[in-house]
Amino acid sequence: MDFVVTTLLNALTLISILMLVGLGLAISFGLMNVTNLAHGEFVTVGAFAVYFVQSVGGSFWLGLAAAPIAGAVVGCILEFAIIRHLYSRPVSTVLATWGVSLILQQGLELTFGLGAKPVTPPIEGTFDLFFTVYPAYRLILIAIAMLTLLGVVLLISRTSFGLDIRTVIQNREMAEGVGINTRRTYAIAFTFGAAIAGLAGGLVAPLAIVLPQMGVNYLANAFFVVIVGGVGSIGGLVAGSVFVGGLTSVLNYQISPSLAQAIVLLAAIVAVRLRPNGLFNGASR
């Protein structure tokens, strides 16, 4: 029972991280149809924000508050300087964001130097769950991720801004016809997605190796999550996170992480082949 509960909680931790990273990507890729290869660097920027705050004597929580702000600033600059000029040129967007990804990695390396950066979790102890004891910080991470997901769902479904986003997604020309500023809506949505990715980076920093290149792995998994679950759907995001995160966690106990990643990729390809529209909102073909 101890092994089963621990495995499930480890899977839920990874699922929570993938959900947050995928949530930001779902907004830019799934909703705005922008293939942003620099999305992983928003995660990296969030992690380095926590590291920087701690390195100058600040608390983890102050760093965690700074993480989404750092992600939002970088995302806003990227959207204003590059993305907004390339909405109708998807291939150019891929090349441009790939270049930005490399620039951000080198910029962080020049600023903070080589080598992994230590980030101390706010709580070192464990929590007794009757069947097992589990690191308290991981439970906090899961709770914050779930609350963030709930907040985004309420934002999209219950606010006028969420209505604007859904209108622009369904028909951009009609949205402009009824007076919605689509350019501003896209800019805010992209920045918001970058902020969520920054928050994910801040949360995962105590559990990961904080390096300028750390965002690459999260980018690949985030694309798996969004595509497998179903593009443009919060339910699909959750389904994709459970599929990728759960399978990865289970396989990591049995085989090497690199082989586990290869098997997850193969499983994702099979899932997309069987359900092209996604596990959540696609019909089998």
mmCIF file of N, CA, C and O in Angstrom, residues 40-74 104 108 111-112 117-120 137 194-206 209-212 214:
data_model
loop_
_atom_site.group_PDB
_atom_site.id
_atom_site.type_symbol
_atom_site.label_atom_id
_atom_site.label_comp_id
_atom_site.label_asym_id
_atom_site.label_seq_id
_atom_site.Cartn_x
_atom_site.Cartn_y
_atom_site.Cartn_z
ATOM 1 N N GLY A 40 9.199 26.854 -23.240
ATOM 2 C CA GLY A 40 9.980 26.212 -22.187
ATOM 3 C C GLY A 40 10.860 27.203 -21.440
ATOM 4 O O GLY A 40 11.136 27.022 -20.245
ATOM 5 N N GLU A 41 11.287 28.264 -22.119
ATOM 6 C CA GLU A 41 12.132 29.259 -21.459
ATOM 7 C C GLU A 41 11.338 30.092 -20.463
ATOM 8 O O GLU A 41 11.924 30.670 -19.537
ATOM 9 N N PHE A 42 10.020 30.190 -20.620
ATOM 10 C CA PHE A 42 9.220 30.856 -19.586
ATOM 11 C C PHE A 42 9.305 30.073 -18.279
ATOM 12 O O PHE A 42 9.356 30.648 -17.194
ATOM 13 N N VAL A 43 9.316 28.737 -18.392
ATOM 14 C CA VAL A 43 9.496 27.888 -17.218
ATOM 15 C C VAL A 43 10.869 28.147 -16.598
ATOM 16 O O VAL A 43 11.005 28.295 -15.372
ATOM 17 N N THR A 44 11.889 28.205 -17.439
ATOM 18 C CA THR A 44 13.252 28.447 -16.961
ATOM 19 C C THR A 44 13.366 29.796 -16.270
ATOM 20 O O THR A 44 13.989 29.915 -15.200
ATOM 21 N N VAL A 45 12.766 30.811 -16.855
ATOM 22 C CA VAL A 45 12.818 32.153 -16.264
ATOM 23 C C VAL A 45 12.159 32.151 -14.889
ATOM 24 O O VAL A 45 12.664 32.778 -13.941
ATOM 25 N N GLY A 46 11.042 31.439 -14.751
ATOM 26 C CA GLY A 46 10.386 31.348 -13.452
ATOM 27 C C GLY A 46 11.259 30.676 -12.414
ATOM 28 O O GLY A 46 11.339 31.116 -11.257
ATOM 29 N N ALA A 47 11.939 29.600 -12.812
ATOM 30 C CA ALA A 47 12.837 28.897 -11.885
ATOM 31 C C ALA A 47 14.002 29.791 -11.473
ATOM 32 O O ALA A 47 14.386 29.833 -10.291
ATOM 33 N N PHE A 48 14.576 30.511 -12.427
ATOM 34 C CA PHE A 48 15.706 31.385 -12.102
ATOM 35 C C PHE A 48 15.257 32.587 -11.267
ATOM 36 O O PHE A 48 16.056 33.130 -10.491
ATOM 37 N N ALA A 49 14.001 33.001 -11.399
ATOM 38 C CA ALA A 49 13.489 34.092 -10.567
ATOM 39 C C ALA A 49 13.505 33.680 -9.098
ATOM 40 O O ALA A 49 13.908 34.461 -8.220
ATOM 41 N N VAL A 50 13.089 32.431 -8.824
ATOM 42 C CA VAL A 50 13.113 31.934 -7.446
ATOM 43 C C VAL A 50 14.555 31.838 -6.953
ATOM 44 O O VAL A 50 14.869 32.228 -5.815
ATOM 45 N N TYR A 51 15.433 31.307 -7.790
ATOM 46 C CA TYR A 51 16.846 31.197 -7.416
ATOM 47 C C TYR A 51 17.440 32.568 -7.100
ATOM 48 O O TYR A 51 18.142 32.748 -6.088
ATOM 49 N N PHE A 52 17.159 33.556 -7.945
ATOM 50 C CA PHE A 52 17.724 34.887 -7.743
ATOM 51 C C PHE A 52 17.234 35.506 -6.441
ATOM 52 O O PHE A 52 18.026 36.073 -5.666
ATOM 53 N N VAL A 53 15.944 35.404 -6.172
ATOM 54 C CA VAL A 53 15.389 35.984 -4.942
ATOM 55 C C VAL A 53 16.018 35.325 -3.719
ATOM 56 O O VAL A 53 16.392 36.002 -2.752
ATOM 57 N N GLN A 54 16.150 33.993 -3.760
ATOM 58 C CA GLN A 54 16.780 33.310 -2.631
ATOM 59 C C GLN A 54 18.260 33.678 -2.504
ATOM 60 O O GLN A 54 18.779 33.795 -1.387
ATOM 61 N N SER A 55 18.933 33.886 -3.615
ATOM 62 C CA SER A 55 20.366 34.181 -3.568
ATOM 63 C C SER A 55 20.671 35.549 -2.964
ATOM 64 O O SER A 55 21.782 35.784 -2.468
ATOM 65 N N VAL A 56 19.690 36.457 -3.004
ATOM 66 C CA VAL A 56 19.895 37.782 -2.408
ATOM 67 C C VAL A 56 19.249 37.873 -1.026
ATOM 68 O O VAL A 56 19.110 38.972 -0.470
ATOM 69 N N GLY A 57 18.826 36.732 -0.489
ATOM 70 C CA GLY A 57 18.315 36.702 0.876
ATOM 71 C C GLY A 57 16.813 36.674 1.023
ATOM 72 O O GLY A 57 16.299 36.696 2.151
ATOM 73 N N GLY A 58 16.086 36.622 -0.089
ATOM 74 C CA GLY A 58 14.628 36.584 -0.017
ATOM 75 C C GLY A 58 14.116 35.184 0.263
ATOM 76 O O GLY A 58 14.846 34.195 0.156
ATOM 77 N N SER A 59 12.837 35.091 0.597
ATOM 78 C CA SER A 59 12.234 33.801 0.894
ATOM 79 C C SER A 59 11.787 33.102 -0.388
ATOM 80 O O SER A 59 11.664 33.738 -1.453
ATOM 81 N N PHE A 60 11.520 31.813 -0.259
ATOM 82 C CA PHE A 60 11.014 31.064 -1.413
ATOM 83 C C PHE A 60 9.692 31.635 -1.890
ATOM 84 O O PHE A 60 9.459 31.741 -3.106
ATOM 85 N N TRP A 61 8.824 32.000 -0.954
ATOM 86 C CA TRP A 61 7.494 32.478 -1.342
ATOM 87 C C TRP A 61 7.569 33.795 -2.095
ATOM 88 O O TRP A 61 6.787 34.039 -3.017
ATOM 89 N N LEU A 62 8.510 34.648 -1.701
ATOM 90 C CA LEU A 62 8.718 35.889 -2.455
ATOM 91 C C LEU A 62 9.204 35.571 -3.864
ATOM 92 O O LEU A 62 8.770 36.184 -4.850
ATOM 93 N N GLY A 63 10.099 34.588 -3.980
ATOM 94 C CA GLY A 63 10.571 34.166 -5.291
ATOM 95 C C GLY A 63 9.459 33.563 -6.133
ATOM 96 O O GLY A 63 9.379 33.805 -7.336
ATOM 97 N N LEU A 64 8.584 32.795 -5.473
ATOM 98 C CA LEU A 64 7.468 32.188 -6.200
ATOM 99 C C LEU A 64 6.507 33.260 -6.707
ATOM 100 O O LEU A 64 5.937 33.132 -7.791
ATOM 101 N N ALA A 65 6.330 34.326 -5.932
ATOM 102 C CA ALA A 65 5.490 35.435 -6.394
ATOM 103 C C ALA A 65 6.134 36.156 -7.580
ATOM 104 O O ALA A 65 5.446 36.658 -8.481
ATOM 105 N N ALA A 66 7.477 36.194 -7.585
ATOM 106 C CA ALA A 66 8.195 36.863 -8.671
ATOM 107 C C ALA A 66 8.224 36.030 -9.945
ATOM 108 O O ALA A 66 8.356 36.576 -11.048
ATOM 109 N N ALA A 67 8.096 34.700 -9.816
ATOM 110 C CA ALA A 67 8.229 33.807 -10.970
ATOM 111 C C ALA A 67 7.210 34.091 -12.071
ATOM 112 O O ALA A 67 7.587 34.255 -13.240
ATOM 113 N N PRO A 68 5.885 34.145 -11.768
ATOM 114 C CA PRO A 68 4.943 34.446 -12.850
ATOM 115 C C PRO A 68 5.099 35.856 -13.407
ATOM 116 O O PRO A 68 4.824 36.095 -14.588
ATOM 117 N N ILE A 69 5.558 36.784 -12.560
ATOM 118 C CA ILE A 69 5.788 38.148 -13.043
ATOM 119 C C ILE A 69 6.920 38.155 -14.059
ATOM 120 O O ILE A 69 6.829 38.793 -15.118
ATOM 121 N N ALA A 70 8.002 37.425 -13.745
ATOM 122 C CA ALA A 70 9.129 37.333 -14.677
ATOM 123 C C ALA A 70 8.699 36.683 -15.985
ATOM 124 O O ALA A 70 9.054 37.154 -17.081
ATOM 125 N N GLY A 71 7.919 35.593 -15.884
ATOM 126 C CA GLY A 71 7.416 34.943 -17.092
ATOM 127 C C GLY A 71 6.537 35.867 -17.908
ATOM 128 O O GLY A 71 6.634 35.914 -19.148
ATOM 129 N N ALA A 72 5.679 36.633 -17.228
ATOM 130 C CA ALA A 72 4.769 37.547 -17.923
ATOM 131 C C ALA A 72 5.532 38.656 -18.635
ATOM 132 O O ALA A 72 5.199 39.035 -19.768
ATOM 133 N N VAL A 73 6.569 39.184 -17.987
ATOM 134 C CA VAL A 73 7.365 40.260 -18.604
ATOM 135 C C VAL A 73 8.042 39.763 -19.877
ATOM 136 O O VAL A 73 7.986 40.420 -20.933
ATOM 137 N N VAL A 74 8.675 38.598 -19.793
ATOM 138 C CA VAL A 74 9.348 38.037 -20.969
ATOM 139 C C VAL A 74 8.323 37.730 -22.065
ATOM 140 O O VAL A 74 8.547 38.021 -23.246
ATOM 141 N N LEU A 104 17.529 33.335 -25.069
ATOM 142 C CA LEU A 104 17.224 33.347 -23.637
ATOM 143 C C LEU A 104 18.125 32.379 -22.869
ATOM 144 O O LEU A 104 18.590 32.699 -21.765
ATOM 145 N N LEU A 108 20.667 33.720 -19.972
ATOM 146 C CA LEU A 108 20.661 33.238 -18.586
ATOM 147 C C LEU A 108 22.024 32.672 -18.204
ATOM 148 O O LEU A 108 22.492 32.852 -17.074
ATOM 149 N N THR A 111 24.362 35.526 -17.590
ATOM 150 C CA THR A 111 23.993 36.285 -16.392
ATOM 151 C C THR A 111 24.305 35.522 -15.109
ATOM 152 O O THR A 111 24.855 36.084 -14.152
ATOM 153 N N PHE A 112 23.952 34.238 -15.086
ATOM 154 C CA PHE A 112 24.061 33.471 -13.845
ATOM 155 C C PHE A 112 25.214 32.462 -13.850
ATOM 156 O O PHE A 112 25.473 31.830 -12.826
ATOM 157 N N LYS A 117 21.823 25.564 -10.316
ATOM 158 C CA LYS A 117 21.580 26.542 -9.265
ATOM 159 C C LYS A 117 20.694 25.927 -8.179
ATOM 160 O O LYS A 117 19.635 25.360 -8.486
ATOM 161 N N PRO A 118 21.098 26.043 -6.922
ATOM 162 C CA PRO A 118 20.306 25.439 -5.849
ATOM 163 C C PRO A 118 19.098 26.295 -5.467
ATOM 164 O O PRO A 118 19.206 27.520 -5.354
ATOM 165 N N VAL A 119 17.970 25.652 -5.293
ATOM 166 C CA VAL A 119 16.765 26.312 -4.794
ATOM 167 C C VAL A 119 16.254 25.499 -3.612
ATOM 168 O O VAL A 119 16.007 24.297 -3.736
ATOM 169 N N THR A 120 16.106 26.147 -2.476
ATOM 170 C CA THR A 120 15.696 25.464 -1.252
ATOM 171 C C THR A 120 14.183 25.502 -1.114
ATOM 172 O O THR A 120 13.577 26.585 -1.218
ATOM 173 N N TYR A 137 6.345 19.556 0.732
ATOM 174 C CA TYR A 137 6.371 20.536 -0.360
ATOM 175 C C TYR A 137 5.675 20.016 -1.614
ATOM 176 O O TYR A 137 5.010 20.774 -2.320
ATOM 177 N N ALA A 194 2.314 32.876 -20.487
ATOM 178 C CA ALA A 194 3.722 32.929 -20.078
ATOM 179 C C ALA A 194 3.843 33.024 -18.564
ATOM 180 O O ALA A 194 4.745 32.435 -17.959
ATOM 181 N N ALA A 195 2.928 33.757 -17.927
ATOM 182 C CA ALA A 195 2.952 33.887 -16.467
ATOM 183 C C ALA A 195 2.690 32.540 -15.795
ATOM 184 O O ALA A 195 3.342 32.200 -14.794
ATOM 185 N N ILE A 196 1.760 31.761 -16.332
ATOM 186 C CA ILE A 196 1.474 30.444 -15.756
ATOM 187 C C ILE A 196 2.684 29.525 -15.905
ATOM 188 O O ILE A 196 3.037 28.775 -14.983
ATOM 189 N N ALA A 197 3.349 29.582 -17.062
ATOM 190 C CA ALA A 197 4.565 28.782 -17.251
ATOM 191 C C ALA A 197 5.648 29.213 -16.276
ATOM 192 O O ALA A 197 6.392 28.382 -15.737
ATOM 193 N N GLY A 198 5.764 30.531 -16.019
ATOM 194 C CA GLY A 198 6.716 31.017 -15.034
ATOM 195 C C GLY A 198 6.408 30.492 -13.639
ATOM 196 O O GLY A 198 7.317 30.121 -12.887
ATOM 197 N N LEU A 199 5.123 30.451 -13.294
ATOM 198 C CA LEU A 199 4.711 29.887 -12.010
ATOM 199 C C LEU A 199 5.098 28.415 -11.921
ATOM 200 O O LEU A 199 5.594 27.955 -10.878
ATOM 201 N N ALA A 200 4.901 27.678 -13.010
ATOM 202 C CA ALA A 200 5.302 26.263 -13.035
ATOM 203 C C ALA A 200 6.798 26.119 -12.793
ATOM 204 O O ALA A 200 7.241 25.238 -12.039
ATOM 205 N N GLY A 201 7.591 26.991 -13.420
ATOM 206 C CA GLY A 201 9.034 26.946 -13.209
ATOM 207 C C GLY A 201 9.417 27.231 -11.773
ATOM 208 O O GLY A 201 10.310 26.582 -11.210
ATOM 209 N N GLY A 202 8.733 28.199 -11.157
ATOM 210 C CA GLY A 202 9.010 28.505 -9.763
ATOM 211 C C GLY A 202 8.671 27.354 -8.841
ATOM 212 O O GLY A 202 9.404 27.055 -7.889
ATOM 213 N N LEU A 203 7.559 26.684 -9.109
ATOM 214 C CA LEU A 203 7.142 25.559 -8.271
ATOM 215 C C LEU A 203 8.072 24.361 -8.412
ATOM 216 O O LEU A 203 8.358 23.658 -7.435
ATOM 217 N N VAL A 204 8.544 24.106 -9.620
ATOM 218 C CA VAL A 204 9.353 22.912 -9.853
ATOM 219 C C VAL A 204 10.820 23.134 -9.500
ATOM 220 O O VAL A 204 11.583 22.165 -9.383
ATOM 221 N N ALA A 205 11.227 24.389 -9.288
ATOM 222 C CA ALA A 205 12.637 24.698 -9.054
ATOM 223 C C ALA A 205 13.266 23.899 -7.908
ATOM 224 O O ALA A 205 14.389 23.409 -8.056
ATOM 225 N N PRO A 206 12.605 23.721 -6.747
ATOM 226 C CA PRO A 206 13.239 22.944 -5.678
ATOM 227 C C PRO A 206 13.375 21.452 -5.993
ATOM 228 O O PRO A 206 14.136 20.747 -5.332
ATOM 229 N N ILE A 209 16.729 20.292 -11.538
ATOM 230 C CA ILE A 209 18.061 20.876 -11.715
ATOM 231 C C ILE A 209 17.879 22.174 -12.487
ATOM 232 O O ILE A 209 17.490 22.167 -13.659
ATOM 233 N N VAL A 210 18.113 23.299 -11.820
ATOM 234 C CA VAL A 210 17.863 24.608 -12.429
ATOM 235 C C VAL A 210 19.046 24.984 -13.307
ATOM 236 O O VAL A 210 20.120 25.360 -12.826
ATOM 237 N N LEU A 211 18.836 24.862 -14.599
ATOM 238 C CA LEU A 211 19.844 25.175 -15.614
ATOM 239 C C LEU A 211 19.210 26.028 -16.710
ATOM 240 O O LEU A 211 17.982 25.982 -16.899
ATOM 241 N N PRO A 212 20.002 26.781 -17.468
ATOM 242 C CA PRO A 212 19.437 27.572 -18.563
ATOM 243 C C PRO A 212 18.724 26.718 -19.613
ATOM 244 O O PRO A 212 17.844 27.214 -20.325
ATOM 245 N N MET A 214 16.925 23.910 -18.964
ATOM 246 C CA MET A 214 15.947 23.022 -18.342
ATOM 247 C C MET A 214 14.584 23.068 -19.020
ATOM 248 O O MET A 214 13.817 22.113 -18.957
#
